PDB file of C-alpha atoms in Angstrom:
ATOM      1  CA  UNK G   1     -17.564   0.957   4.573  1.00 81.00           C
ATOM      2  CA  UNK G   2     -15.290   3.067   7.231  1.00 89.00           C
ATOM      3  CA  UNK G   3     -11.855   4.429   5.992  1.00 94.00           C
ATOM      4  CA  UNK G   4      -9.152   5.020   8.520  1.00 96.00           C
ATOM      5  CA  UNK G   5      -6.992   8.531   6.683  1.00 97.00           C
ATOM      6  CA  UNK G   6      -2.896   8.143   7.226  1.00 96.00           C
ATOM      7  CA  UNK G   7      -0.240   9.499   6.274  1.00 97.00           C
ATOM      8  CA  UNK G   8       2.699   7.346   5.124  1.00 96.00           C
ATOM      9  CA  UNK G   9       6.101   7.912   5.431  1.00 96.00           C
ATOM     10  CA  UNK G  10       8.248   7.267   3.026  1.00 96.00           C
ATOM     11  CA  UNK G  11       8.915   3.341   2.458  1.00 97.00           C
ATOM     12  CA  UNK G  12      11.485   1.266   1.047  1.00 97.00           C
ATOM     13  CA  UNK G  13      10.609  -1.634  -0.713  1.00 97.00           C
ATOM     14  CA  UNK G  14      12.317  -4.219  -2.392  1.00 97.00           C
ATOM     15  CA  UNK G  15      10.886  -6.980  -4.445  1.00 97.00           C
ATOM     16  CA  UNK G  16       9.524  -8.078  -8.300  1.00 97.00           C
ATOM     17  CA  UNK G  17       7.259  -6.563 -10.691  1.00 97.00           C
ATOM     18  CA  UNK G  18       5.260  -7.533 -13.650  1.00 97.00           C
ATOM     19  CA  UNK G  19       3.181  -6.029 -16.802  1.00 97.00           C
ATOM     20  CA  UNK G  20      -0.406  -7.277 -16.411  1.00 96.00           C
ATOM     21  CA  UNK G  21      -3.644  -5.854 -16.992  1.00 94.00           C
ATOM     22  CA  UNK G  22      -7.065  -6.631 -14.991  1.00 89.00           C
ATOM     23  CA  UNK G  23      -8.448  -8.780 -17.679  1.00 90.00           C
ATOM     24  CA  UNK G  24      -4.895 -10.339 -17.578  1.00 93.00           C
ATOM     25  CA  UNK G  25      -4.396 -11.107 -14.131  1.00 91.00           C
ATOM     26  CA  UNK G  26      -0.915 -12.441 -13.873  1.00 94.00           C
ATOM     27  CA  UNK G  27      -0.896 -12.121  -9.895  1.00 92.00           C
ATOM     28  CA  UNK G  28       0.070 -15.961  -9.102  1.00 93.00           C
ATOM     29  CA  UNK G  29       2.839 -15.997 -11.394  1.00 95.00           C
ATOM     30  CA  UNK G  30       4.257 -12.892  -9.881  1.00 96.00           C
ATOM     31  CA  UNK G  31       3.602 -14.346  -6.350  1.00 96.00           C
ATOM     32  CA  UNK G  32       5.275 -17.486  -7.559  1.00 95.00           C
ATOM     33  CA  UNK G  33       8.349 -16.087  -8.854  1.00 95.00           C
ATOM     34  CA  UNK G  34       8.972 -13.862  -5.376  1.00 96.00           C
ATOM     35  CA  UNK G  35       8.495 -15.929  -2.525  1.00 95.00           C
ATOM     36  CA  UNK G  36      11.161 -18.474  -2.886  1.00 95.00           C
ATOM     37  CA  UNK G  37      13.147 -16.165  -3.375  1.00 94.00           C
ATOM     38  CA  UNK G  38      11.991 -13.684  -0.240  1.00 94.00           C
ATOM     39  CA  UNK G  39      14.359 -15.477   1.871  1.00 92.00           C
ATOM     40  CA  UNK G  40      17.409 -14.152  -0.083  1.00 93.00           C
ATOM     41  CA  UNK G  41      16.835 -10.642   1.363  1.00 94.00           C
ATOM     42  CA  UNK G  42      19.111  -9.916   3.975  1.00 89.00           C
ATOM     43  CA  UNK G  43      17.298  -6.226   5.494  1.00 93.00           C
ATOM     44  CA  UNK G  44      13.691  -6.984   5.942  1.00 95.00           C
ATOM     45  CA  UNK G  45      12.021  -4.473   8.474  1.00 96.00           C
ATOM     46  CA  UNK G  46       9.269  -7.128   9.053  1.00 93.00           C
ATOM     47  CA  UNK G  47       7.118  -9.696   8.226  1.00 93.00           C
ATOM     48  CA  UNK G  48       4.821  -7.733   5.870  1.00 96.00           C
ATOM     49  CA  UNK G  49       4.036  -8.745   2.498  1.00 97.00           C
ATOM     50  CA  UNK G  50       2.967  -5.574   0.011  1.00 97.00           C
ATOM     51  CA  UNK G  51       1.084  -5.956  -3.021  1.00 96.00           C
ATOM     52  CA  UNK G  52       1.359  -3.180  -4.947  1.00 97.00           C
ATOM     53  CA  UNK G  53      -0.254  -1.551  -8.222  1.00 96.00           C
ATOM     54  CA  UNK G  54       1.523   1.350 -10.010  1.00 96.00           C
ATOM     55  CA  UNK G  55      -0.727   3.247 -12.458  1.00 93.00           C
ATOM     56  CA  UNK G  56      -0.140   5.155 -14.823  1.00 90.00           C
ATOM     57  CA  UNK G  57      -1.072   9.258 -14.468  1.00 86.00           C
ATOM     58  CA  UNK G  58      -4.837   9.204 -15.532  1.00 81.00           C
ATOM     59  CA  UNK G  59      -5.191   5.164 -15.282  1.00 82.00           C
ATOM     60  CA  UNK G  60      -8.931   5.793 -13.903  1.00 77.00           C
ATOM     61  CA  UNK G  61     -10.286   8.496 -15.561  1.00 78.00           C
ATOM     62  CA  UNK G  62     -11.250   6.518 -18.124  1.00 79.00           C
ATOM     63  CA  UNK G  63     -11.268   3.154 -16.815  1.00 78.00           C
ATOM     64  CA  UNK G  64     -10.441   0.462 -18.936  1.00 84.00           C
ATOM     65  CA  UNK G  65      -9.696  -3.009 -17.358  1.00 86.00           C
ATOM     66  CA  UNK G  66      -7.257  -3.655 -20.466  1.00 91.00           C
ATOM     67  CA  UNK G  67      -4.967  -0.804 -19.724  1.00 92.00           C
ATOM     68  CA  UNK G  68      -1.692  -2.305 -18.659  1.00 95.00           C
ATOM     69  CA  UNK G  69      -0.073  -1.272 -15.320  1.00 96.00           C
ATOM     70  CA  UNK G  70       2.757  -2.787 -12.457  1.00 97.00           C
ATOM     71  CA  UNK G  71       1.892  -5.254  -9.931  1.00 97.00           C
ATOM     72  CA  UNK G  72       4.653  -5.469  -7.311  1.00 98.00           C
ATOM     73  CA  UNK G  73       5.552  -8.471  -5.199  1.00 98.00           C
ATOM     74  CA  UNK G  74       7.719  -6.916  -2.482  1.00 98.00           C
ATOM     75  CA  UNK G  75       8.703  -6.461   1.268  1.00 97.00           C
ATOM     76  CA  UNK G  76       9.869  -3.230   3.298  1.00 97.00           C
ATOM     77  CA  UNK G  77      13.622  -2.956   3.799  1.00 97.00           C
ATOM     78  CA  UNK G  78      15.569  -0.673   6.211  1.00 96.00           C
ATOM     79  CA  UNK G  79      18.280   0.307   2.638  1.00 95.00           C
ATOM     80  CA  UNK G  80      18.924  -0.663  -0.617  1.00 96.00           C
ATOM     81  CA  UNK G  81      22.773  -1.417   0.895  1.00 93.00           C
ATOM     82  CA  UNK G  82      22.391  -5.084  -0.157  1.00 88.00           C
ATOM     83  CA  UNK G  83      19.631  -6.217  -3.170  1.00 92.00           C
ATOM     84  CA  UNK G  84      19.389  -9.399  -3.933  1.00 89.00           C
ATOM     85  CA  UNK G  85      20.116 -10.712  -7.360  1.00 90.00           C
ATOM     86  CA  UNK G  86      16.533 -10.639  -9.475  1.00 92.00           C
ATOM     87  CA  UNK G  87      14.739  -7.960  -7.042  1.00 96.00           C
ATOM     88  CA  UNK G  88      13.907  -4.204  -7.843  1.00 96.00           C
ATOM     89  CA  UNK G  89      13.364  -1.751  -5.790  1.00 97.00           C
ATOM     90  CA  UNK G  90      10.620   0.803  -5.553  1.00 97.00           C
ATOM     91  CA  UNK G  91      10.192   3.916  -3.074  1.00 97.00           C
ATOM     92  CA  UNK G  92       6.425   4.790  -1.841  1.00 97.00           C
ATOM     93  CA  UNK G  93       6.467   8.069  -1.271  1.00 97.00           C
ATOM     94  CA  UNK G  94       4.729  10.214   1.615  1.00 96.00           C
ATOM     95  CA  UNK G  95       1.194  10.708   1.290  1.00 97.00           C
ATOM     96  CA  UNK G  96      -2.549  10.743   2.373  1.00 98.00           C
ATOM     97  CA  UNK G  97      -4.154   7.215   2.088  1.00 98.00           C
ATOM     98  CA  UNK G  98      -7.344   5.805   3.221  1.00 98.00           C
ATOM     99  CA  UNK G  99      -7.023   2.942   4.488  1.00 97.00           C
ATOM    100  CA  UNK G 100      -9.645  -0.694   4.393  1.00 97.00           C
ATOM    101  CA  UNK G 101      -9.965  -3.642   6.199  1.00 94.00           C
ATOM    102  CA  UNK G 102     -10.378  -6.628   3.417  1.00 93.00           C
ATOM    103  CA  UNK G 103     -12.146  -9.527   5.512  1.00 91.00           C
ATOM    104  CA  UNK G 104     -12.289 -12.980   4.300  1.00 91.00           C
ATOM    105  CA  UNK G 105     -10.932 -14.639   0.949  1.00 87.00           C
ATOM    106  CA  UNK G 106      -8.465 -12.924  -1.208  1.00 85.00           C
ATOM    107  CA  UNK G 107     -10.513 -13.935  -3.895  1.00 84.00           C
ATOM    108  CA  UNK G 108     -13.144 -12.044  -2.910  1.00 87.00           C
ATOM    109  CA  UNK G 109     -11.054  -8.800  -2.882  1.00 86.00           C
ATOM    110  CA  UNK G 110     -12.788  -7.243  -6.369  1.00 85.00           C
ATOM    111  CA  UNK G 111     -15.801  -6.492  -3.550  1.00 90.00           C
ATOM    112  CA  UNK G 112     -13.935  -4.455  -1.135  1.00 93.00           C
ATOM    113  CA  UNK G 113     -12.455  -2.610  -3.801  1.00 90.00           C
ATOM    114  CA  UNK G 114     -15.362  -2.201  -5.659  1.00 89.00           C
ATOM    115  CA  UNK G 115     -17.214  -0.702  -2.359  1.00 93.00           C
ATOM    116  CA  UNK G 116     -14.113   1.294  -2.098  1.00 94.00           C
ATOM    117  CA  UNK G 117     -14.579   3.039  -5.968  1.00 91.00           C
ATOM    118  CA  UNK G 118     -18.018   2.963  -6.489  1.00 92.00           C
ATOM    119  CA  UNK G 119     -19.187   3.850  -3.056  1.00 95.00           C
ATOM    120  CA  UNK G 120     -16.636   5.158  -0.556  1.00 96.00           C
ATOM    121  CA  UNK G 121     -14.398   7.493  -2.825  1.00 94.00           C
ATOM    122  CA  UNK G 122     -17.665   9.245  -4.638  1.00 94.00           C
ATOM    123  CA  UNK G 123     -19.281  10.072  -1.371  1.00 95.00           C
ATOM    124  CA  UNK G 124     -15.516  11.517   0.153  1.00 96.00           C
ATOM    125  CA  UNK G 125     -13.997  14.917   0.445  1.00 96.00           C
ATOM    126  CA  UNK G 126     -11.002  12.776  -1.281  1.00 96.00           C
ATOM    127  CA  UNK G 127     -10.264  11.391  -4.964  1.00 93.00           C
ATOM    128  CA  UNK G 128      -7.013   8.634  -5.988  1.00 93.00           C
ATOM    129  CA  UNK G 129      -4.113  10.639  -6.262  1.00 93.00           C
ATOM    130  CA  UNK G 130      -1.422   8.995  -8.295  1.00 92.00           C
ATOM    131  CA  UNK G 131       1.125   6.978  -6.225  1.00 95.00           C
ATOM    132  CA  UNK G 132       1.368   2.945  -5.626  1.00 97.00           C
ATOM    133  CA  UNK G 133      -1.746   1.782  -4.235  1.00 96.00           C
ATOM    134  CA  UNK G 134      -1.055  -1.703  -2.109  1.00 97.00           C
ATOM    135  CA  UNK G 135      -2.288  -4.085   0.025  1.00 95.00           C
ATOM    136  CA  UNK G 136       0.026  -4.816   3.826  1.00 95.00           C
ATOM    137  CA  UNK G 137      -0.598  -8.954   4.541  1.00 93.00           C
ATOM    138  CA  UNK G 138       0.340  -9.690   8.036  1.00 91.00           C
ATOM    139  CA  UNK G 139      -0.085 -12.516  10.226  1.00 90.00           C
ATOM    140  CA  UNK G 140      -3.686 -12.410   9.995  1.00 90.00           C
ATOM    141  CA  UNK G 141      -3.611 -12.950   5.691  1.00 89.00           C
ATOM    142  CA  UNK G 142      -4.444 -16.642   5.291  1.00 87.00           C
ATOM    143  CA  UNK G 143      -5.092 -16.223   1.419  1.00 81.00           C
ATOM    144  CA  UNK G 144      -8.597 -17.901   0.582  1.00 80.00           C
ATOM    145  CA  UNK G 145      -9.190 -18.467   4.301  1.00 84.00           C
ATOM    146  CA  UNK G 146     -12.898 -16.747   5.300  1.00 87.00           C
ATOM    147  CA  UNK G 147     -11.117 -15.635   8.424  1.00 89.00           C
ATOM    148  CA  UNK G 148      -8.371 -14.097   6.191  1.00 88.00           C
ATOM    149  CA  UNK G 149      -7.462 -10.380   7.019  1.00 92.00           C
ATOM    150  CA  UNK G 150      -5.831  -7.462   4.926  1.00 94.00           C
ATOM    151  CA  UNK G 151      -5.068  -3.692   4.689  1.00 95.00           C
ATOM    152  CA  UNK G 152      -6.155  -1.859   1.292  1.00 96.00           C
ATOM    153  CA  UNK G 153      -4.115   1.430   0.992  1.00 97.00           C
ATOM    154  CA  UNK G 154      -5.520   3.825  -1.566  1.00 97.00           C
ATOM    155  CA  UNK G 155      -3.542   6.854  -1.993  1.00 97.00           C
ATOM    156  CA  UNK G 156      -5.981  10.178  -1.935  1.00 96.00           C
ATOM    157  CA  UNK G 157      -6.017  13.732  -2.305  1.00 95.00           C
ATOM    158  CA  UNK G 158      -8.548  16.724  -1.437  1.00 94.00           C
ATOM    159  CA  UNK G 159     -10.631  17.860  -4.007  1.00 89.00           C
ATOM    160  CA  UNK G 160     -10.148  20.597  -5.596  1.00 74.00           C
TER     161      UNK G 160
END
């Protein structure tokens, strides 16, 4: 599995979040709720969809697929000058990431980032530092299409 290392500026993005868990994926109904109203946003940078994860400080040091964390719905904007009635806003901050190509399905996403955990991250110089991890869907995202396309961003840190 080949990482590509960035670091991110600062983005602004605007959108919907929910409660879930792993074990209670709530991802559709999130999805669901956004998207009709994406087109109410008046400062979109671009086409991008982000779906992000905010973790608690900790969240997988002990992993436990019942621990509750954010999933974000969102898109970048240039300010918060004009939010929509029903978004939220949320500021990634600068910061290493590695970055992963996700190729095929969305459903089969739980492989990438199981390579990415299990494989990748152990055998680094790096380890998850604790910002939003997300996921950029461009043109090439076609959902559960096997040509489907995605970026994984997984926010990292040197060891110590």
């Amino acid at each position: 599995m080949e990482a590509r290392i960035e670091t991110l500026t600062e983005k602004k993005l605007l959108g919907r979040h929910i409660d879930m868990s792993f074990i209670e994926n709530k991802t559709f109904e999130l999805w669901s709720g956004f998207m009709p109203k994406k087109k109410e946003i008046k400062n979109i940078i671009s086409d991008n969809l982000y779906s992000l994860e905010v973790f608690s400080t900790g969240h997988f040091d002990n992993f436990d697929p019942s621990k509750i964390f954010q999933k974000w719905a969102a898109v970048e904007v240039s300010d918060y000058n004009d939010i929509a009635v029903g978004m939220e806003t949320l500021v990634v901050p600068d910061g290493l990431y590695a970055v992963f190509v996700h190729y095929g399905p969305a459903s089969n996403g739980h492989t990438t980032y199981h390579s990415i955990f299990t494989e990748w991250l152990p055998n680094s110089k790096y380890t998850v530092d604790d910002r939003p991890h997300f996921a950029v869907m461009d043109h090439k995202y076609k959902k559960d299409d096997p040509d489907s396309e995605e970026e994984i961003w997984i926010p990292i840190k040197n060891r110590n």
